[in-house]
Short mmCIF file of C-alpha atoms in Angstrom, two decimals:
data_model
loop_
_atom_site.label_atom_id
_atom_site.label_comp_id
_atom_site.label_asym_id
_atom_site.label_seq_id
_atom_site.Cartn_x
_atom_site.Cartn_y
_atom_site.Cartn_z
CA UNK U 1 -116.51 30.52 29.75
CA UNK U 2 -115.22 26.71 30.19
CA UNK U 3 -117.90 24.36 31.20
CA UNK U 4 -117.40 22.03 34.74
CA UNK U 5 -115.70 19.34 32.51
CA UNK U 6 -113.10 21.30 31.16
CA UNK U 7 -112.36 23.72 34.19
CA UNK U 8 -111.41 20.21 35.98
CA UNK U 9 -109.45 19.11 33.43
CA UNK U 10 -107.56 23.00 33.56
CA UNK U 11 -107.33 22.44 37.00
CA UNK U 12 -105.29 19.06 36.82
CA UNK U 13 -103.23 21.00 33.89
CA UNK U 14 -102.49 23.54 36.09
CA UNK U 15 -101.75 21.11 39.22
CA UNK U 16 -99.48 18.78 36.55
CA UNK U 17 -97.41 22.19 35.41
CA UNK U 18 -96.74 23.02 39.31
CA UNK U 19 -95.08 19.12 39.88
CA UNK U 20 -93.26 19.42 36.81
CA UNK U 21 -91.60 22.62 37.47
CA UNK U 22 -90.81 21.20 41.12
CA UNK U 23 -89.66 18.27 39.29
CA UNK U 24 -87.67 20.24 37.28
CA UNK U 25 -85.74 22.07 39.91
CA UNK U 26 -85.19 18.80 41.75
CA UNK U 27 -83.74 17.56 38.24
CA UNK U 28 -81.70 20.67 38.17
CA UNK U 29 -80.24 20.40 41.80
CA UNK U 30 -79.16 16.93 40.98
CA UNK U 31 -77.20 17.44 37.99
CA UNK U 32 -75.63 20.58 39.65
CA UNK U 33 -74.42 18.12 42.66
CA UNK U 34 -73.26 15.47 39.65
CA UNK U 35 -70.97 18.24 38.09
CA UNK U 36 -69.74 19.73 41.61
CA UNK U 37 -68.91 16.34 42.68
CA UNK U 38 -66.94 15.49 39.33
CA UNK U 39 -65.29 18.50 39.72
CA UNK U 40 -64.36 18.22 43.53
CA UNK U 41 -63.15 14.78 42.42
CA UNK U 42 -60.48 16.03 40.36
CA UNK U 43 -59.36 19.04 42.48
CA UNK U 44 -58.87 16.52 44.97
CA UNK U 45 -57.69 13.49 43.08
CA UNK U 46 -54.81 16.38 41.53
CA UNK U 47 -53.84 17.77 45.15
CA UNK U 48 -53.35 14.48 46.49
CA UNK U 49 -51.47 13.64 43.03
CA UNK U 50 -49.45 16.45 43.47
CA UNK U 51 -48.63 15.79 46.96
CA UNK U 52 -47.50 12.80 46.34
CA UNK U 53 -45.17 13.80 42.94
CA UNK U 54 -43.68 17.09 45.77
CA UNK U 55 -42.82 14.18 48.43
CA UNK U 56 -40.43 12.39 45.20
CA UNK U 57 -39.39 15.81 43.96
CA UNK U 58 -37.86 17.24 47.66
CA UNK U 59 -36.31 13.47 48.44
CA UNK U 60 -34.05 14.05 44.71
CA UNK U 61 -34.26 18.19 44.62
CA UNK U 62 -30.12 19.17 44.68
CA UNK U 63 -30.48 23.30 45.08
CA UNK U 64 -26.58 23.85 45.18
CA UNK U 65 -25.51 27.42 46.30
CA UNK U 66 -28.98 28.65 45.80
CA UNK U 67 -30.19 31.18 48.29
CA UNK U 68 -33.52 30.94 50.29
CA UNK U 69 -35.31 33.42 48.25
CA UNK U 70 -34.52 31.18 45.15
CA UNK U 71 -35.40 27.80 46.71
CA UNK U 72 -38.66 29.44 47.53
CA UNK U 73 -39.41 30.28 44.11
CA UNK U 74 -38.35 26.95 42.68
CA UNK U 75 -40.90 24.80 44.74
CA UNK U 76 -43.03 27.65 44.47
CA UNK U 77 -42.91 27.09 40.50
CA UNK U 78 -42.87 23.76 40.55
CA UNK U 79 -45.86 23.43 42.81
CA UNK U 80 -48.02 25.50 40.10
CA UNK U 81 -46.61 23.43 37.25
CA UNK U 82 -47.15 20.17 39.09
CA UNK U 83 -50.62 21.15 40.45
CA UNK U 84 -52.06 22.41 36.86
CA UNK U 85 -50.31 19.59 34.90
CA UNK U 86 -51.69 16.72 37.01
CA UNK U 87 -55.33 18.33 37.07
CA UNK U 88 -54.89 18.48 32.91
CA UNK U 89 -54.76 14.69 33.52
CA UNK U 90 -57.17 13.43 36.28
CA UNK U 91 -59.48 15.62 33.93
CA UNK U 92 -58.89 13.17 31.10
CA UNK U 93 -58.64 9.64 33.24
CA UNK U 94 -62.06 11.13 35.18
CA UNK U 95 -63.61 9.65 31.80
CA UNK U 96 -62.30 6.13 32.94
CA UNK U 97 -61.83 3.40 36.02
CA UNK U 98 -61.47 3.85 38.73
CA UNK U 99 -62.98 7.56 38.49
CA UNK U 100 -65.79 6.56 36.73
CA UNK U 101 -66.78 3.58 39.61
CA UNK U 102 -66.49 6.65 42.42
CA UNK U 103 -69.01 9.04 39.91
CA UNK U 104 -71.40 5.75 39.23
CA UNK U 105 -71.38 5.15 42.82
CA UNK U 106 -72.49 9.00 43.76
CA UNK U 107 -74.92 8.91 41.22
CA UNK U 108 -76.28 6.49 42.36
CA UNK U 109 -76.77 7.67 46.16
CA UNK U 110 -78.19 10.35 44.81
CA UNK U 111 -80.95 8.44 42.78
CA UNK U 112 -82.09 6.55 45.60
CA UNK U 113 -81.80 9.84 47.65
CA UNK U 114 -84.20 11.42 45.29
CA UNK U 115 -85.47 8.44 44.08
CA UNK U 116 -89.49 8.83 46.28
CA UNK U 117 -89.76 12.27 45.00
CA UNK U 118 -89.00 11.48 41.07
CA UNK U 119 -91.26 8.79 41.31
CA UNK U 120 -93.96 10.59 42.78
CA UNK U 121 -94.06 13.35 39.86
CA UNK U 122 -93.28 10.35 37.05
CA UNK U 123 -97.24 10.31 36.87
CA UNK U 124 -98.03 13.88 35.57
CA UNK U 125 -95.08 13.35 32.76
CA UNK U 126 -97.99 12.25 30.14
CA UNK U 127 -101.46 13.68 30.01
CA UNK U 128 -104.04 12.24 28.18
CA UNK U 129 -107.55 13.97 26.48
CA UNK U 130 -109.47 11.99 24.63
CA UNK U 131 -106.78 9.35 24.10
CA UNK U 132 -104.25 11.87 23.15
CA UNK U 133 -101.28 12.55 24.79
CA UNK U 134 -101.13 16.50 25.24
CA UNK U 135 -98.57 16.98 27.60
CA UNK U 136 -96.12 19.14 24.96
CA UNK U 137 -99.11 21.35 24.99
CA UNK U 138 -100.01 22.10 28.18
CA UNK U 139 -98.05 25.20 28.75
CA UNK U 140 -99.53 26.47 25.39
CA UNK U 141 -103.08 25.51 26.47
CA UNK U 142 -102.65 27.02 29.50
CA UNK U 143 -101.81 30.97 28.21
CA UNK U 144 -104.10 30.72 25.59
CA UNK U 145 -107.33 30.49 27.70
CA UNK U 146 -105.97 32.55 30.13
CA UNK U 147 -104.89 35.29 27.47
CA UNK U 148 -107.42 34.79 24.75
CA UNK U 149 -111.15 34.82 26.06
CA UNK U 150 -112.55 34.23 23.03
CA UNK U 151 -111.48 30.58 23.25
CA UNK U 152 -114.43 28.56 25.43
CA UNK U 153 -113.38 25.37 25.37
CA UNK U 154 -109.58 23.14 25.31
CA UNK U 155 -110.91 21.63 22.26
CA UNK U 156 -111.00 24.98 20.63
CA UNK U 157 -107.31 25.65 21.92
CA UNK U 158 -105.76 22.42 20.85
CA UNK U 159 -107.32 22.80 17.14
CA UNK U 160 -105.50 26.15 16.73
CA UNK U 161 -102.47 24.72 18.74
CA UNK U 162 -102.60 22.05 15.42
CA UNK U 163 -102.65 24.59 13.00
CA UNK U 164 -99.61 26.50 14.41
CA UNK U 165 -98.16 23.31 14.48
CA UNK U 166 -98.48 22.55 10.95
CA UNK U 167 -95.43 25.23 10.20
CA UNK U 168 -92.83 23.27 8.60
CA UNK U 169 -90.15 25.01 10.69
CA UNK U 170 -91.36 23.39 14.02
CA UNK U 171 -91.33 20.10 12.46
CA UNK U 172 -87.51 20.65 11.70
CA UNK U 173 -87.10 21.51 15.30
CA UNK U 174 -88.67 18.25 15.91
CA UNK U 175 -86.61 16.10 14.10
CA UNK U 176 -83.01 17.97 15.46
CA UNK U 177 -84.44 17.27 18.95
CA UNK U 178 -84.99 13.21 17.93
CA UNK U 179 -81.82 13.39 16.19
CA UNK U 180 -79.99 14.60 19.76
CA UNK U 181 -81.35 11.76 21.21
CA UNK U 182 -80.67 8.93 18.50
CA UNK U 183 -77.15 9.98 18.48
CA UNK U 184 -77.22 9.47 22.24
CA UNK U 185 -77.56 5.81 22.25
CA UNK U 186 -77.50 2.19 20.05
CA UNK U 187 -79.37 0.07 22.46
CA UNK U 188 -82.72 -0.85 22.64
CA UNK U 189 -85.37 -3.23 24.16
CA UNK U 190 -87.55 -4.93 21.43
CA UNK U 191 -90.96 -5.90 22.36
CA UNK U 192 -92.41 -8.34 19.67
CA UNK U 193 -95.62 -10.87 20.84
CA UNK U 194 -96.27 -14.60 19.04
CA UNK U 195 -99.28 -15.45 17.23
CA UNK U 196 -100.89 -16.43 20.73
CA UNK U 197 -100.58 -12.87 21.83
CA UNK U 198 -97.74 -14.39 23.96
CA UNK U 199 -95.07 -10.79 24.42
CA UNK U 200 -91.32 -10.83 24.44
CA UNK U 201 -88.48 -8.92 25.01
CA UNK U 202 -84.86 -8.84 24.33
CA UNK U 203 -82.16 -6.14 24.02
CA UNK U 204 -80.61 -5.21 20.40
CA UNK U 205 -78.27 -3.22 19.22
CA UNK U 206 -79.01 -0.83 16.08
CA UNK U 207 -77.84 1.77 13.59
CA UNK U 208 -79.41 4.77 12.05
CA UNK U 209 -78.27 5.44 7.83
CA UNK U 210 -77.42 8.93 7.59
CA UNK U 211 -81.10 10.10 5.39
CA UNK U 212 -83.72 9.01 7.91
CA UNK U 213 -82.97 9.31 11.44
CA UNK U 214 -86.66 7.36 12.39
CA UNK U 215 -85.53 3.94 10.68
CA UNK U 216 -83.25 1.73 12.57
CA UNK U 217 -81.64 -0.76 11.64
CA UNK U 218 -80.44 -4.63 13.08
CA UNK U 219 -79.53 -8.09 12.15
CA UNK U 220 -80.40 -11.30 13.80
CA UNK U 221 -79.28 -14.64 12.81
CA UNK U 222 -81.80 -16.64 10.40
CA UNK U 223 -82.39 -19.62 12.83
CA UNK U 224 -83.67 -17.34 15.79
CA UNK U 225 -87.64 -18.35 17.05
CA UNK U 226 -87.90 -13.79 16.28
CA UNK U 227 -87.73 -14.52 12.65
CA UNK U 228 -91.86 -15.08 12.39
CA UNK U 229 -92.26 -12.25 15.24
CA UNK U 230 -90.50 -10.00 13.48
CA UNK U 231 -92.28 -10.93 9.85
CA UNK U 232 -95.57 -10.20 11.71
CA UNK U 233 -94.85 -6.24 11.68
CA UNK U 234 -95.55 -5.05 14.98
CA UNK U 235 -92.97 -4.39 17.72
CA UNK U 236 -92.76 -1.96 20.54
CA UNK U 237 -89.43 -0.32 21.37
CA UNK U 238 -87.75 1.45 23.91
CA UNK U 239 -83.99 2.42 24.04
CA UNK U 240 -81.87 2.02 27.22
CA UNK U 241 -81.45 5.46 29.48
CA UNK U 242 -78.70 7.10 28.64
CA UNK U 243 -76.57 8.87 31.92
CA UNK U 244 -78.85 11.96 31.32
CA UNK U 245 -82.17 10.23 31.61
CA UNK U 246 -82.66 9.65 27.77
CA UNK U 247 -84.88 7.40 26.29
CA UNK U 248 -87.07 6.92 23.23
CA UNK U 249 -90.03 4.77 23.17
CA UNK U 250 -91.96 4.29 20.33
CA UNK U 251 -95.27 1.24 19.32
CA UNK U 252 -96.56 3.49 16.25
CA UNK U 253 -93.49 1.64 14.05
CA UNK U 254 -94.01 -0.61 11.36
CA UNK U 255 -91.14 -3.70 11.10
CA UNK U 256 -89.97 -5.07 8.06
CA UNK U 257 -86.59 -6.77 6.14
CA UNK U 258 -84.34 -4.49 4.45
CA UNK U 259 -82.88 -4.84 1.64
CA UNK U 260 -79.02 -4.89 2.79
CA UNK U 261 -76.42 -7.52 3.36
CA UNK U 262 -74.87 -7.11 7.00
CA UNK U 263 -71.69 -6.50 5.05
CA UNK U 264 -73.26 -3.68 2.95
CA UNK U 265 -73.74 -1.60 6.54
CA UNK U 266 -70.55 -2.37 7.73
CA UNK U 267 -69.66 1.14 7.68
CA UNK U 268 -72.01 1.92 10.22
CA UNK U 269 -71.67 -0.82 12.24
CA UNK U 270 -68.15 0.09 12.67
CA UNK U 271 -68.70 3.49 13.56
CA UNK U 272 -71.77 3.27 15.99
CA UNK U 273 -71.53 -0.20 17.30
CA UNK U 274 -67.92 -0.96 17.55
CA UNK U 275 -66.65 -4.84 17.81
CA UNK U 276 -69.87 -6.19 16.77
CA UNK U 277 -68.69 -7.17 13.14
CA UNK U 278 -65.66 -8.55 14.53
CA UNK U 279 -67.73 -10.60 16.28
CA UNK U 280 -69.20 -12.24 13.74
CA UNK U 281 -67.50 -14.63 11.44
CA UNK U 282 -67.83 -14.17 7.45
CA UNK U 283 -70.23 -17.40 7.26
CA UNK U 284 -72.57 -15.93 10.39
CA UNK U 285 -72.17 -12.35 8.54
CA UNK U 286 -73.71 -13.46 5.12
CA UNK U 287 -76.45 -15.61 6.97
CA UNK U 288 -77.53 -12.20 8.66
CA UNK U 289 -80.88 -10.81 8.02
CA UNK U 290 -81.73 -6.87 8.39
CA UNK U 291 -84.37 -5.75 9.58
CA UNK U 292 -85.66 -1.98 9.61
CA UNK U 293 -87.60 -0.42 12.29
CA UNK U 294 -89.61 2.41 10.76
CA UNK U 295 -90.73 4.81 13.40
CA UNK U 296 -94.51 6.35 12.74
CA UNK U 297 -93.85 8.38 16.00
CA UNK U 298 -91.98 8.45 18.94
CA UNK U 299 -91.99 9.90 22.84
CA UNK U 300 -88.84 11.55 23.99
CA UNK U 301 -88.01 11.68 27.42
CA UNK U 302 -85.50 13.01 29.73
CA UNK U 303 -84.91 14.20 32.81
CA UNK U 304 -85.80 17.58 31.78
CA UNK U 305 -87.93 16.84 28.15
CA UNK U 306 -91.32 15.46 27.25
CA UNK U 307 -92.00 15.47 23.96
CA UNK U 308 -93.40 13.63 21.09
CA UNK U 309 -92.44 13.77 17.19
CA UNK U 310 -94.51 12.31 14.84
CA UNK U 311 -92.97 11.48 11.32
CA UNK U 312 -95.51 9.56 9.70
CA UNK U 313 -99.33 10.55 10.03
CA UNK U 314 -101.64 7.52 9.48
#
């Protein structure tokens, strides 16, 4: 039998698990509108195409001696081939401008159109007990007291939630999940505070070596007022949302200067953040200094996933 305290908290588990599976279907209705729009977008965008390509192709078509039957069947043909070869392409240019400003634009009607109801359920995506965040366990909490009696108390759950946990296999399925979203994104907001306490932010772009996915990696120029901010260690980050809702935040993390020349990465630079070494002449290249952002943990979030991977335990 739970005791008062924890039957409330089970009831405001139970009330969270309800708003996130309404949030979920909301979620779900939304991207099935993106992908019906995209795809109404071409259709349309190739009929019109193909219209326009039929209007040239009767004002030059010569048929000759051919009958009516015949004449049928060419346009016929020609209709098909037209019709299927120009939605091959508006599938391809959809990628790109102007298609992409008409997608951005819908998206964005239908943020603000949902925007109240999102916001409204934001609050139940974490769930703290006893200054843990729980939320990944919820479900798990949930069917064990209802299916196991001889658990009296969440504390009891959670403990043999940790143990299960401790399998080596789900922390594999951990780190594929973070890798899905690092590969998802370069960009990130730094959060670094003075020696007054006084915070700051700016935006910076990074790269991840191919052996640890949880330490990034950046230069800044020598001369910049982050150098003793950064040499403190400590640093918040958060990475910019990605079209699908994905971000990664992160303020267990430890900061420190790498060992590398900004030459030595420029490998990776070229292949994750294109034009940024270009950007940079040979003198401002040599003067850079790396630093490496080594994540302890780290919240993923979507529009559809909560989680939380932890890498290093303190």
């Amino acid at each position: 039998m739970l005791s008062k305290k924890d039957q409330a908290i089970v009831d405001d588990m139970i009330v969270r698990e309800r708003n996130m599976k309404n949030r979920q279907r909301m979620i779900g209705v939304i991207m099935h509108k993106r992908r019906l729009f995209k795809q109404r977008l071409v259709m349309y965008a190739a009929i019109l195409t193909t219209a326009g390509f039929w209007v040239l192709y009767t004002s030059f078509a010569r048929y000759g001696n051919l009958s009516v039957i015949n004449i049928i069947q060419v346009n016929v043909l020609m209709t098909v081939i037209l019709l299927f070869f120009n939605f091959y392409i508006w599938q391809k240019l959809v990628r790109y401008n102007p298609m992409q400003l008409f997608i951005k634009h819908y998206n964005n009607r239908l943020r603000v159109q949902y925007a109240g109801a999102l916001l409204a359920s934001k609050r139940w995506l974490q769930f703290y007990y006893h200054k843990r965040e729980i939320s990944r366990m919820i479900p798990q909490i949930l069917y064990f007291l209802h299916t196991k009696p001889q658990f009296t108390s969440i504390d009891e759950v959670i403990a043999y939630i940790d143990k299960q946990n401790a399998n080596p296999h789900i922390h594999q399925n951990d780190l594929r999940k973070f890798q899905k979203f690092v590969n998802q994104t370069n960009e990130m907001m730094l959060s670094t505070s003075d020696e007054n306490g006084q915070p700051s932010s700016r935006q910076m772009r990074f790269i991840v070596l191919d052996d640890a996915p949880n330490i990034w990696y950046f230069g800044t120029a020598p001369d910049t007022p982050k150098i003793e901010e950064l040499d403190r260690g400590l640093a918040a980050i958060h990475t910019m949302p990605t079209s699908e809702g994905m971000t990664i935040a992160s303020s267990r993390l430890r900061v420190y200067r790498a060992q590398y020349k900004l030459d030595e990465l420029a490998d990776y630079y070229n292949a994750q953040v294109p034009g940024f070494m270009d950007s940079l002449s040979a003198e401002d290249r040599e003067r850079e200094i790396i630093y490496a952002i080594e994540l302890k943990s780290a919240r993923l979030d979507s529009w559809t996933q909560h989680e939380e991977v932890t890498f290093i335990n303190d």
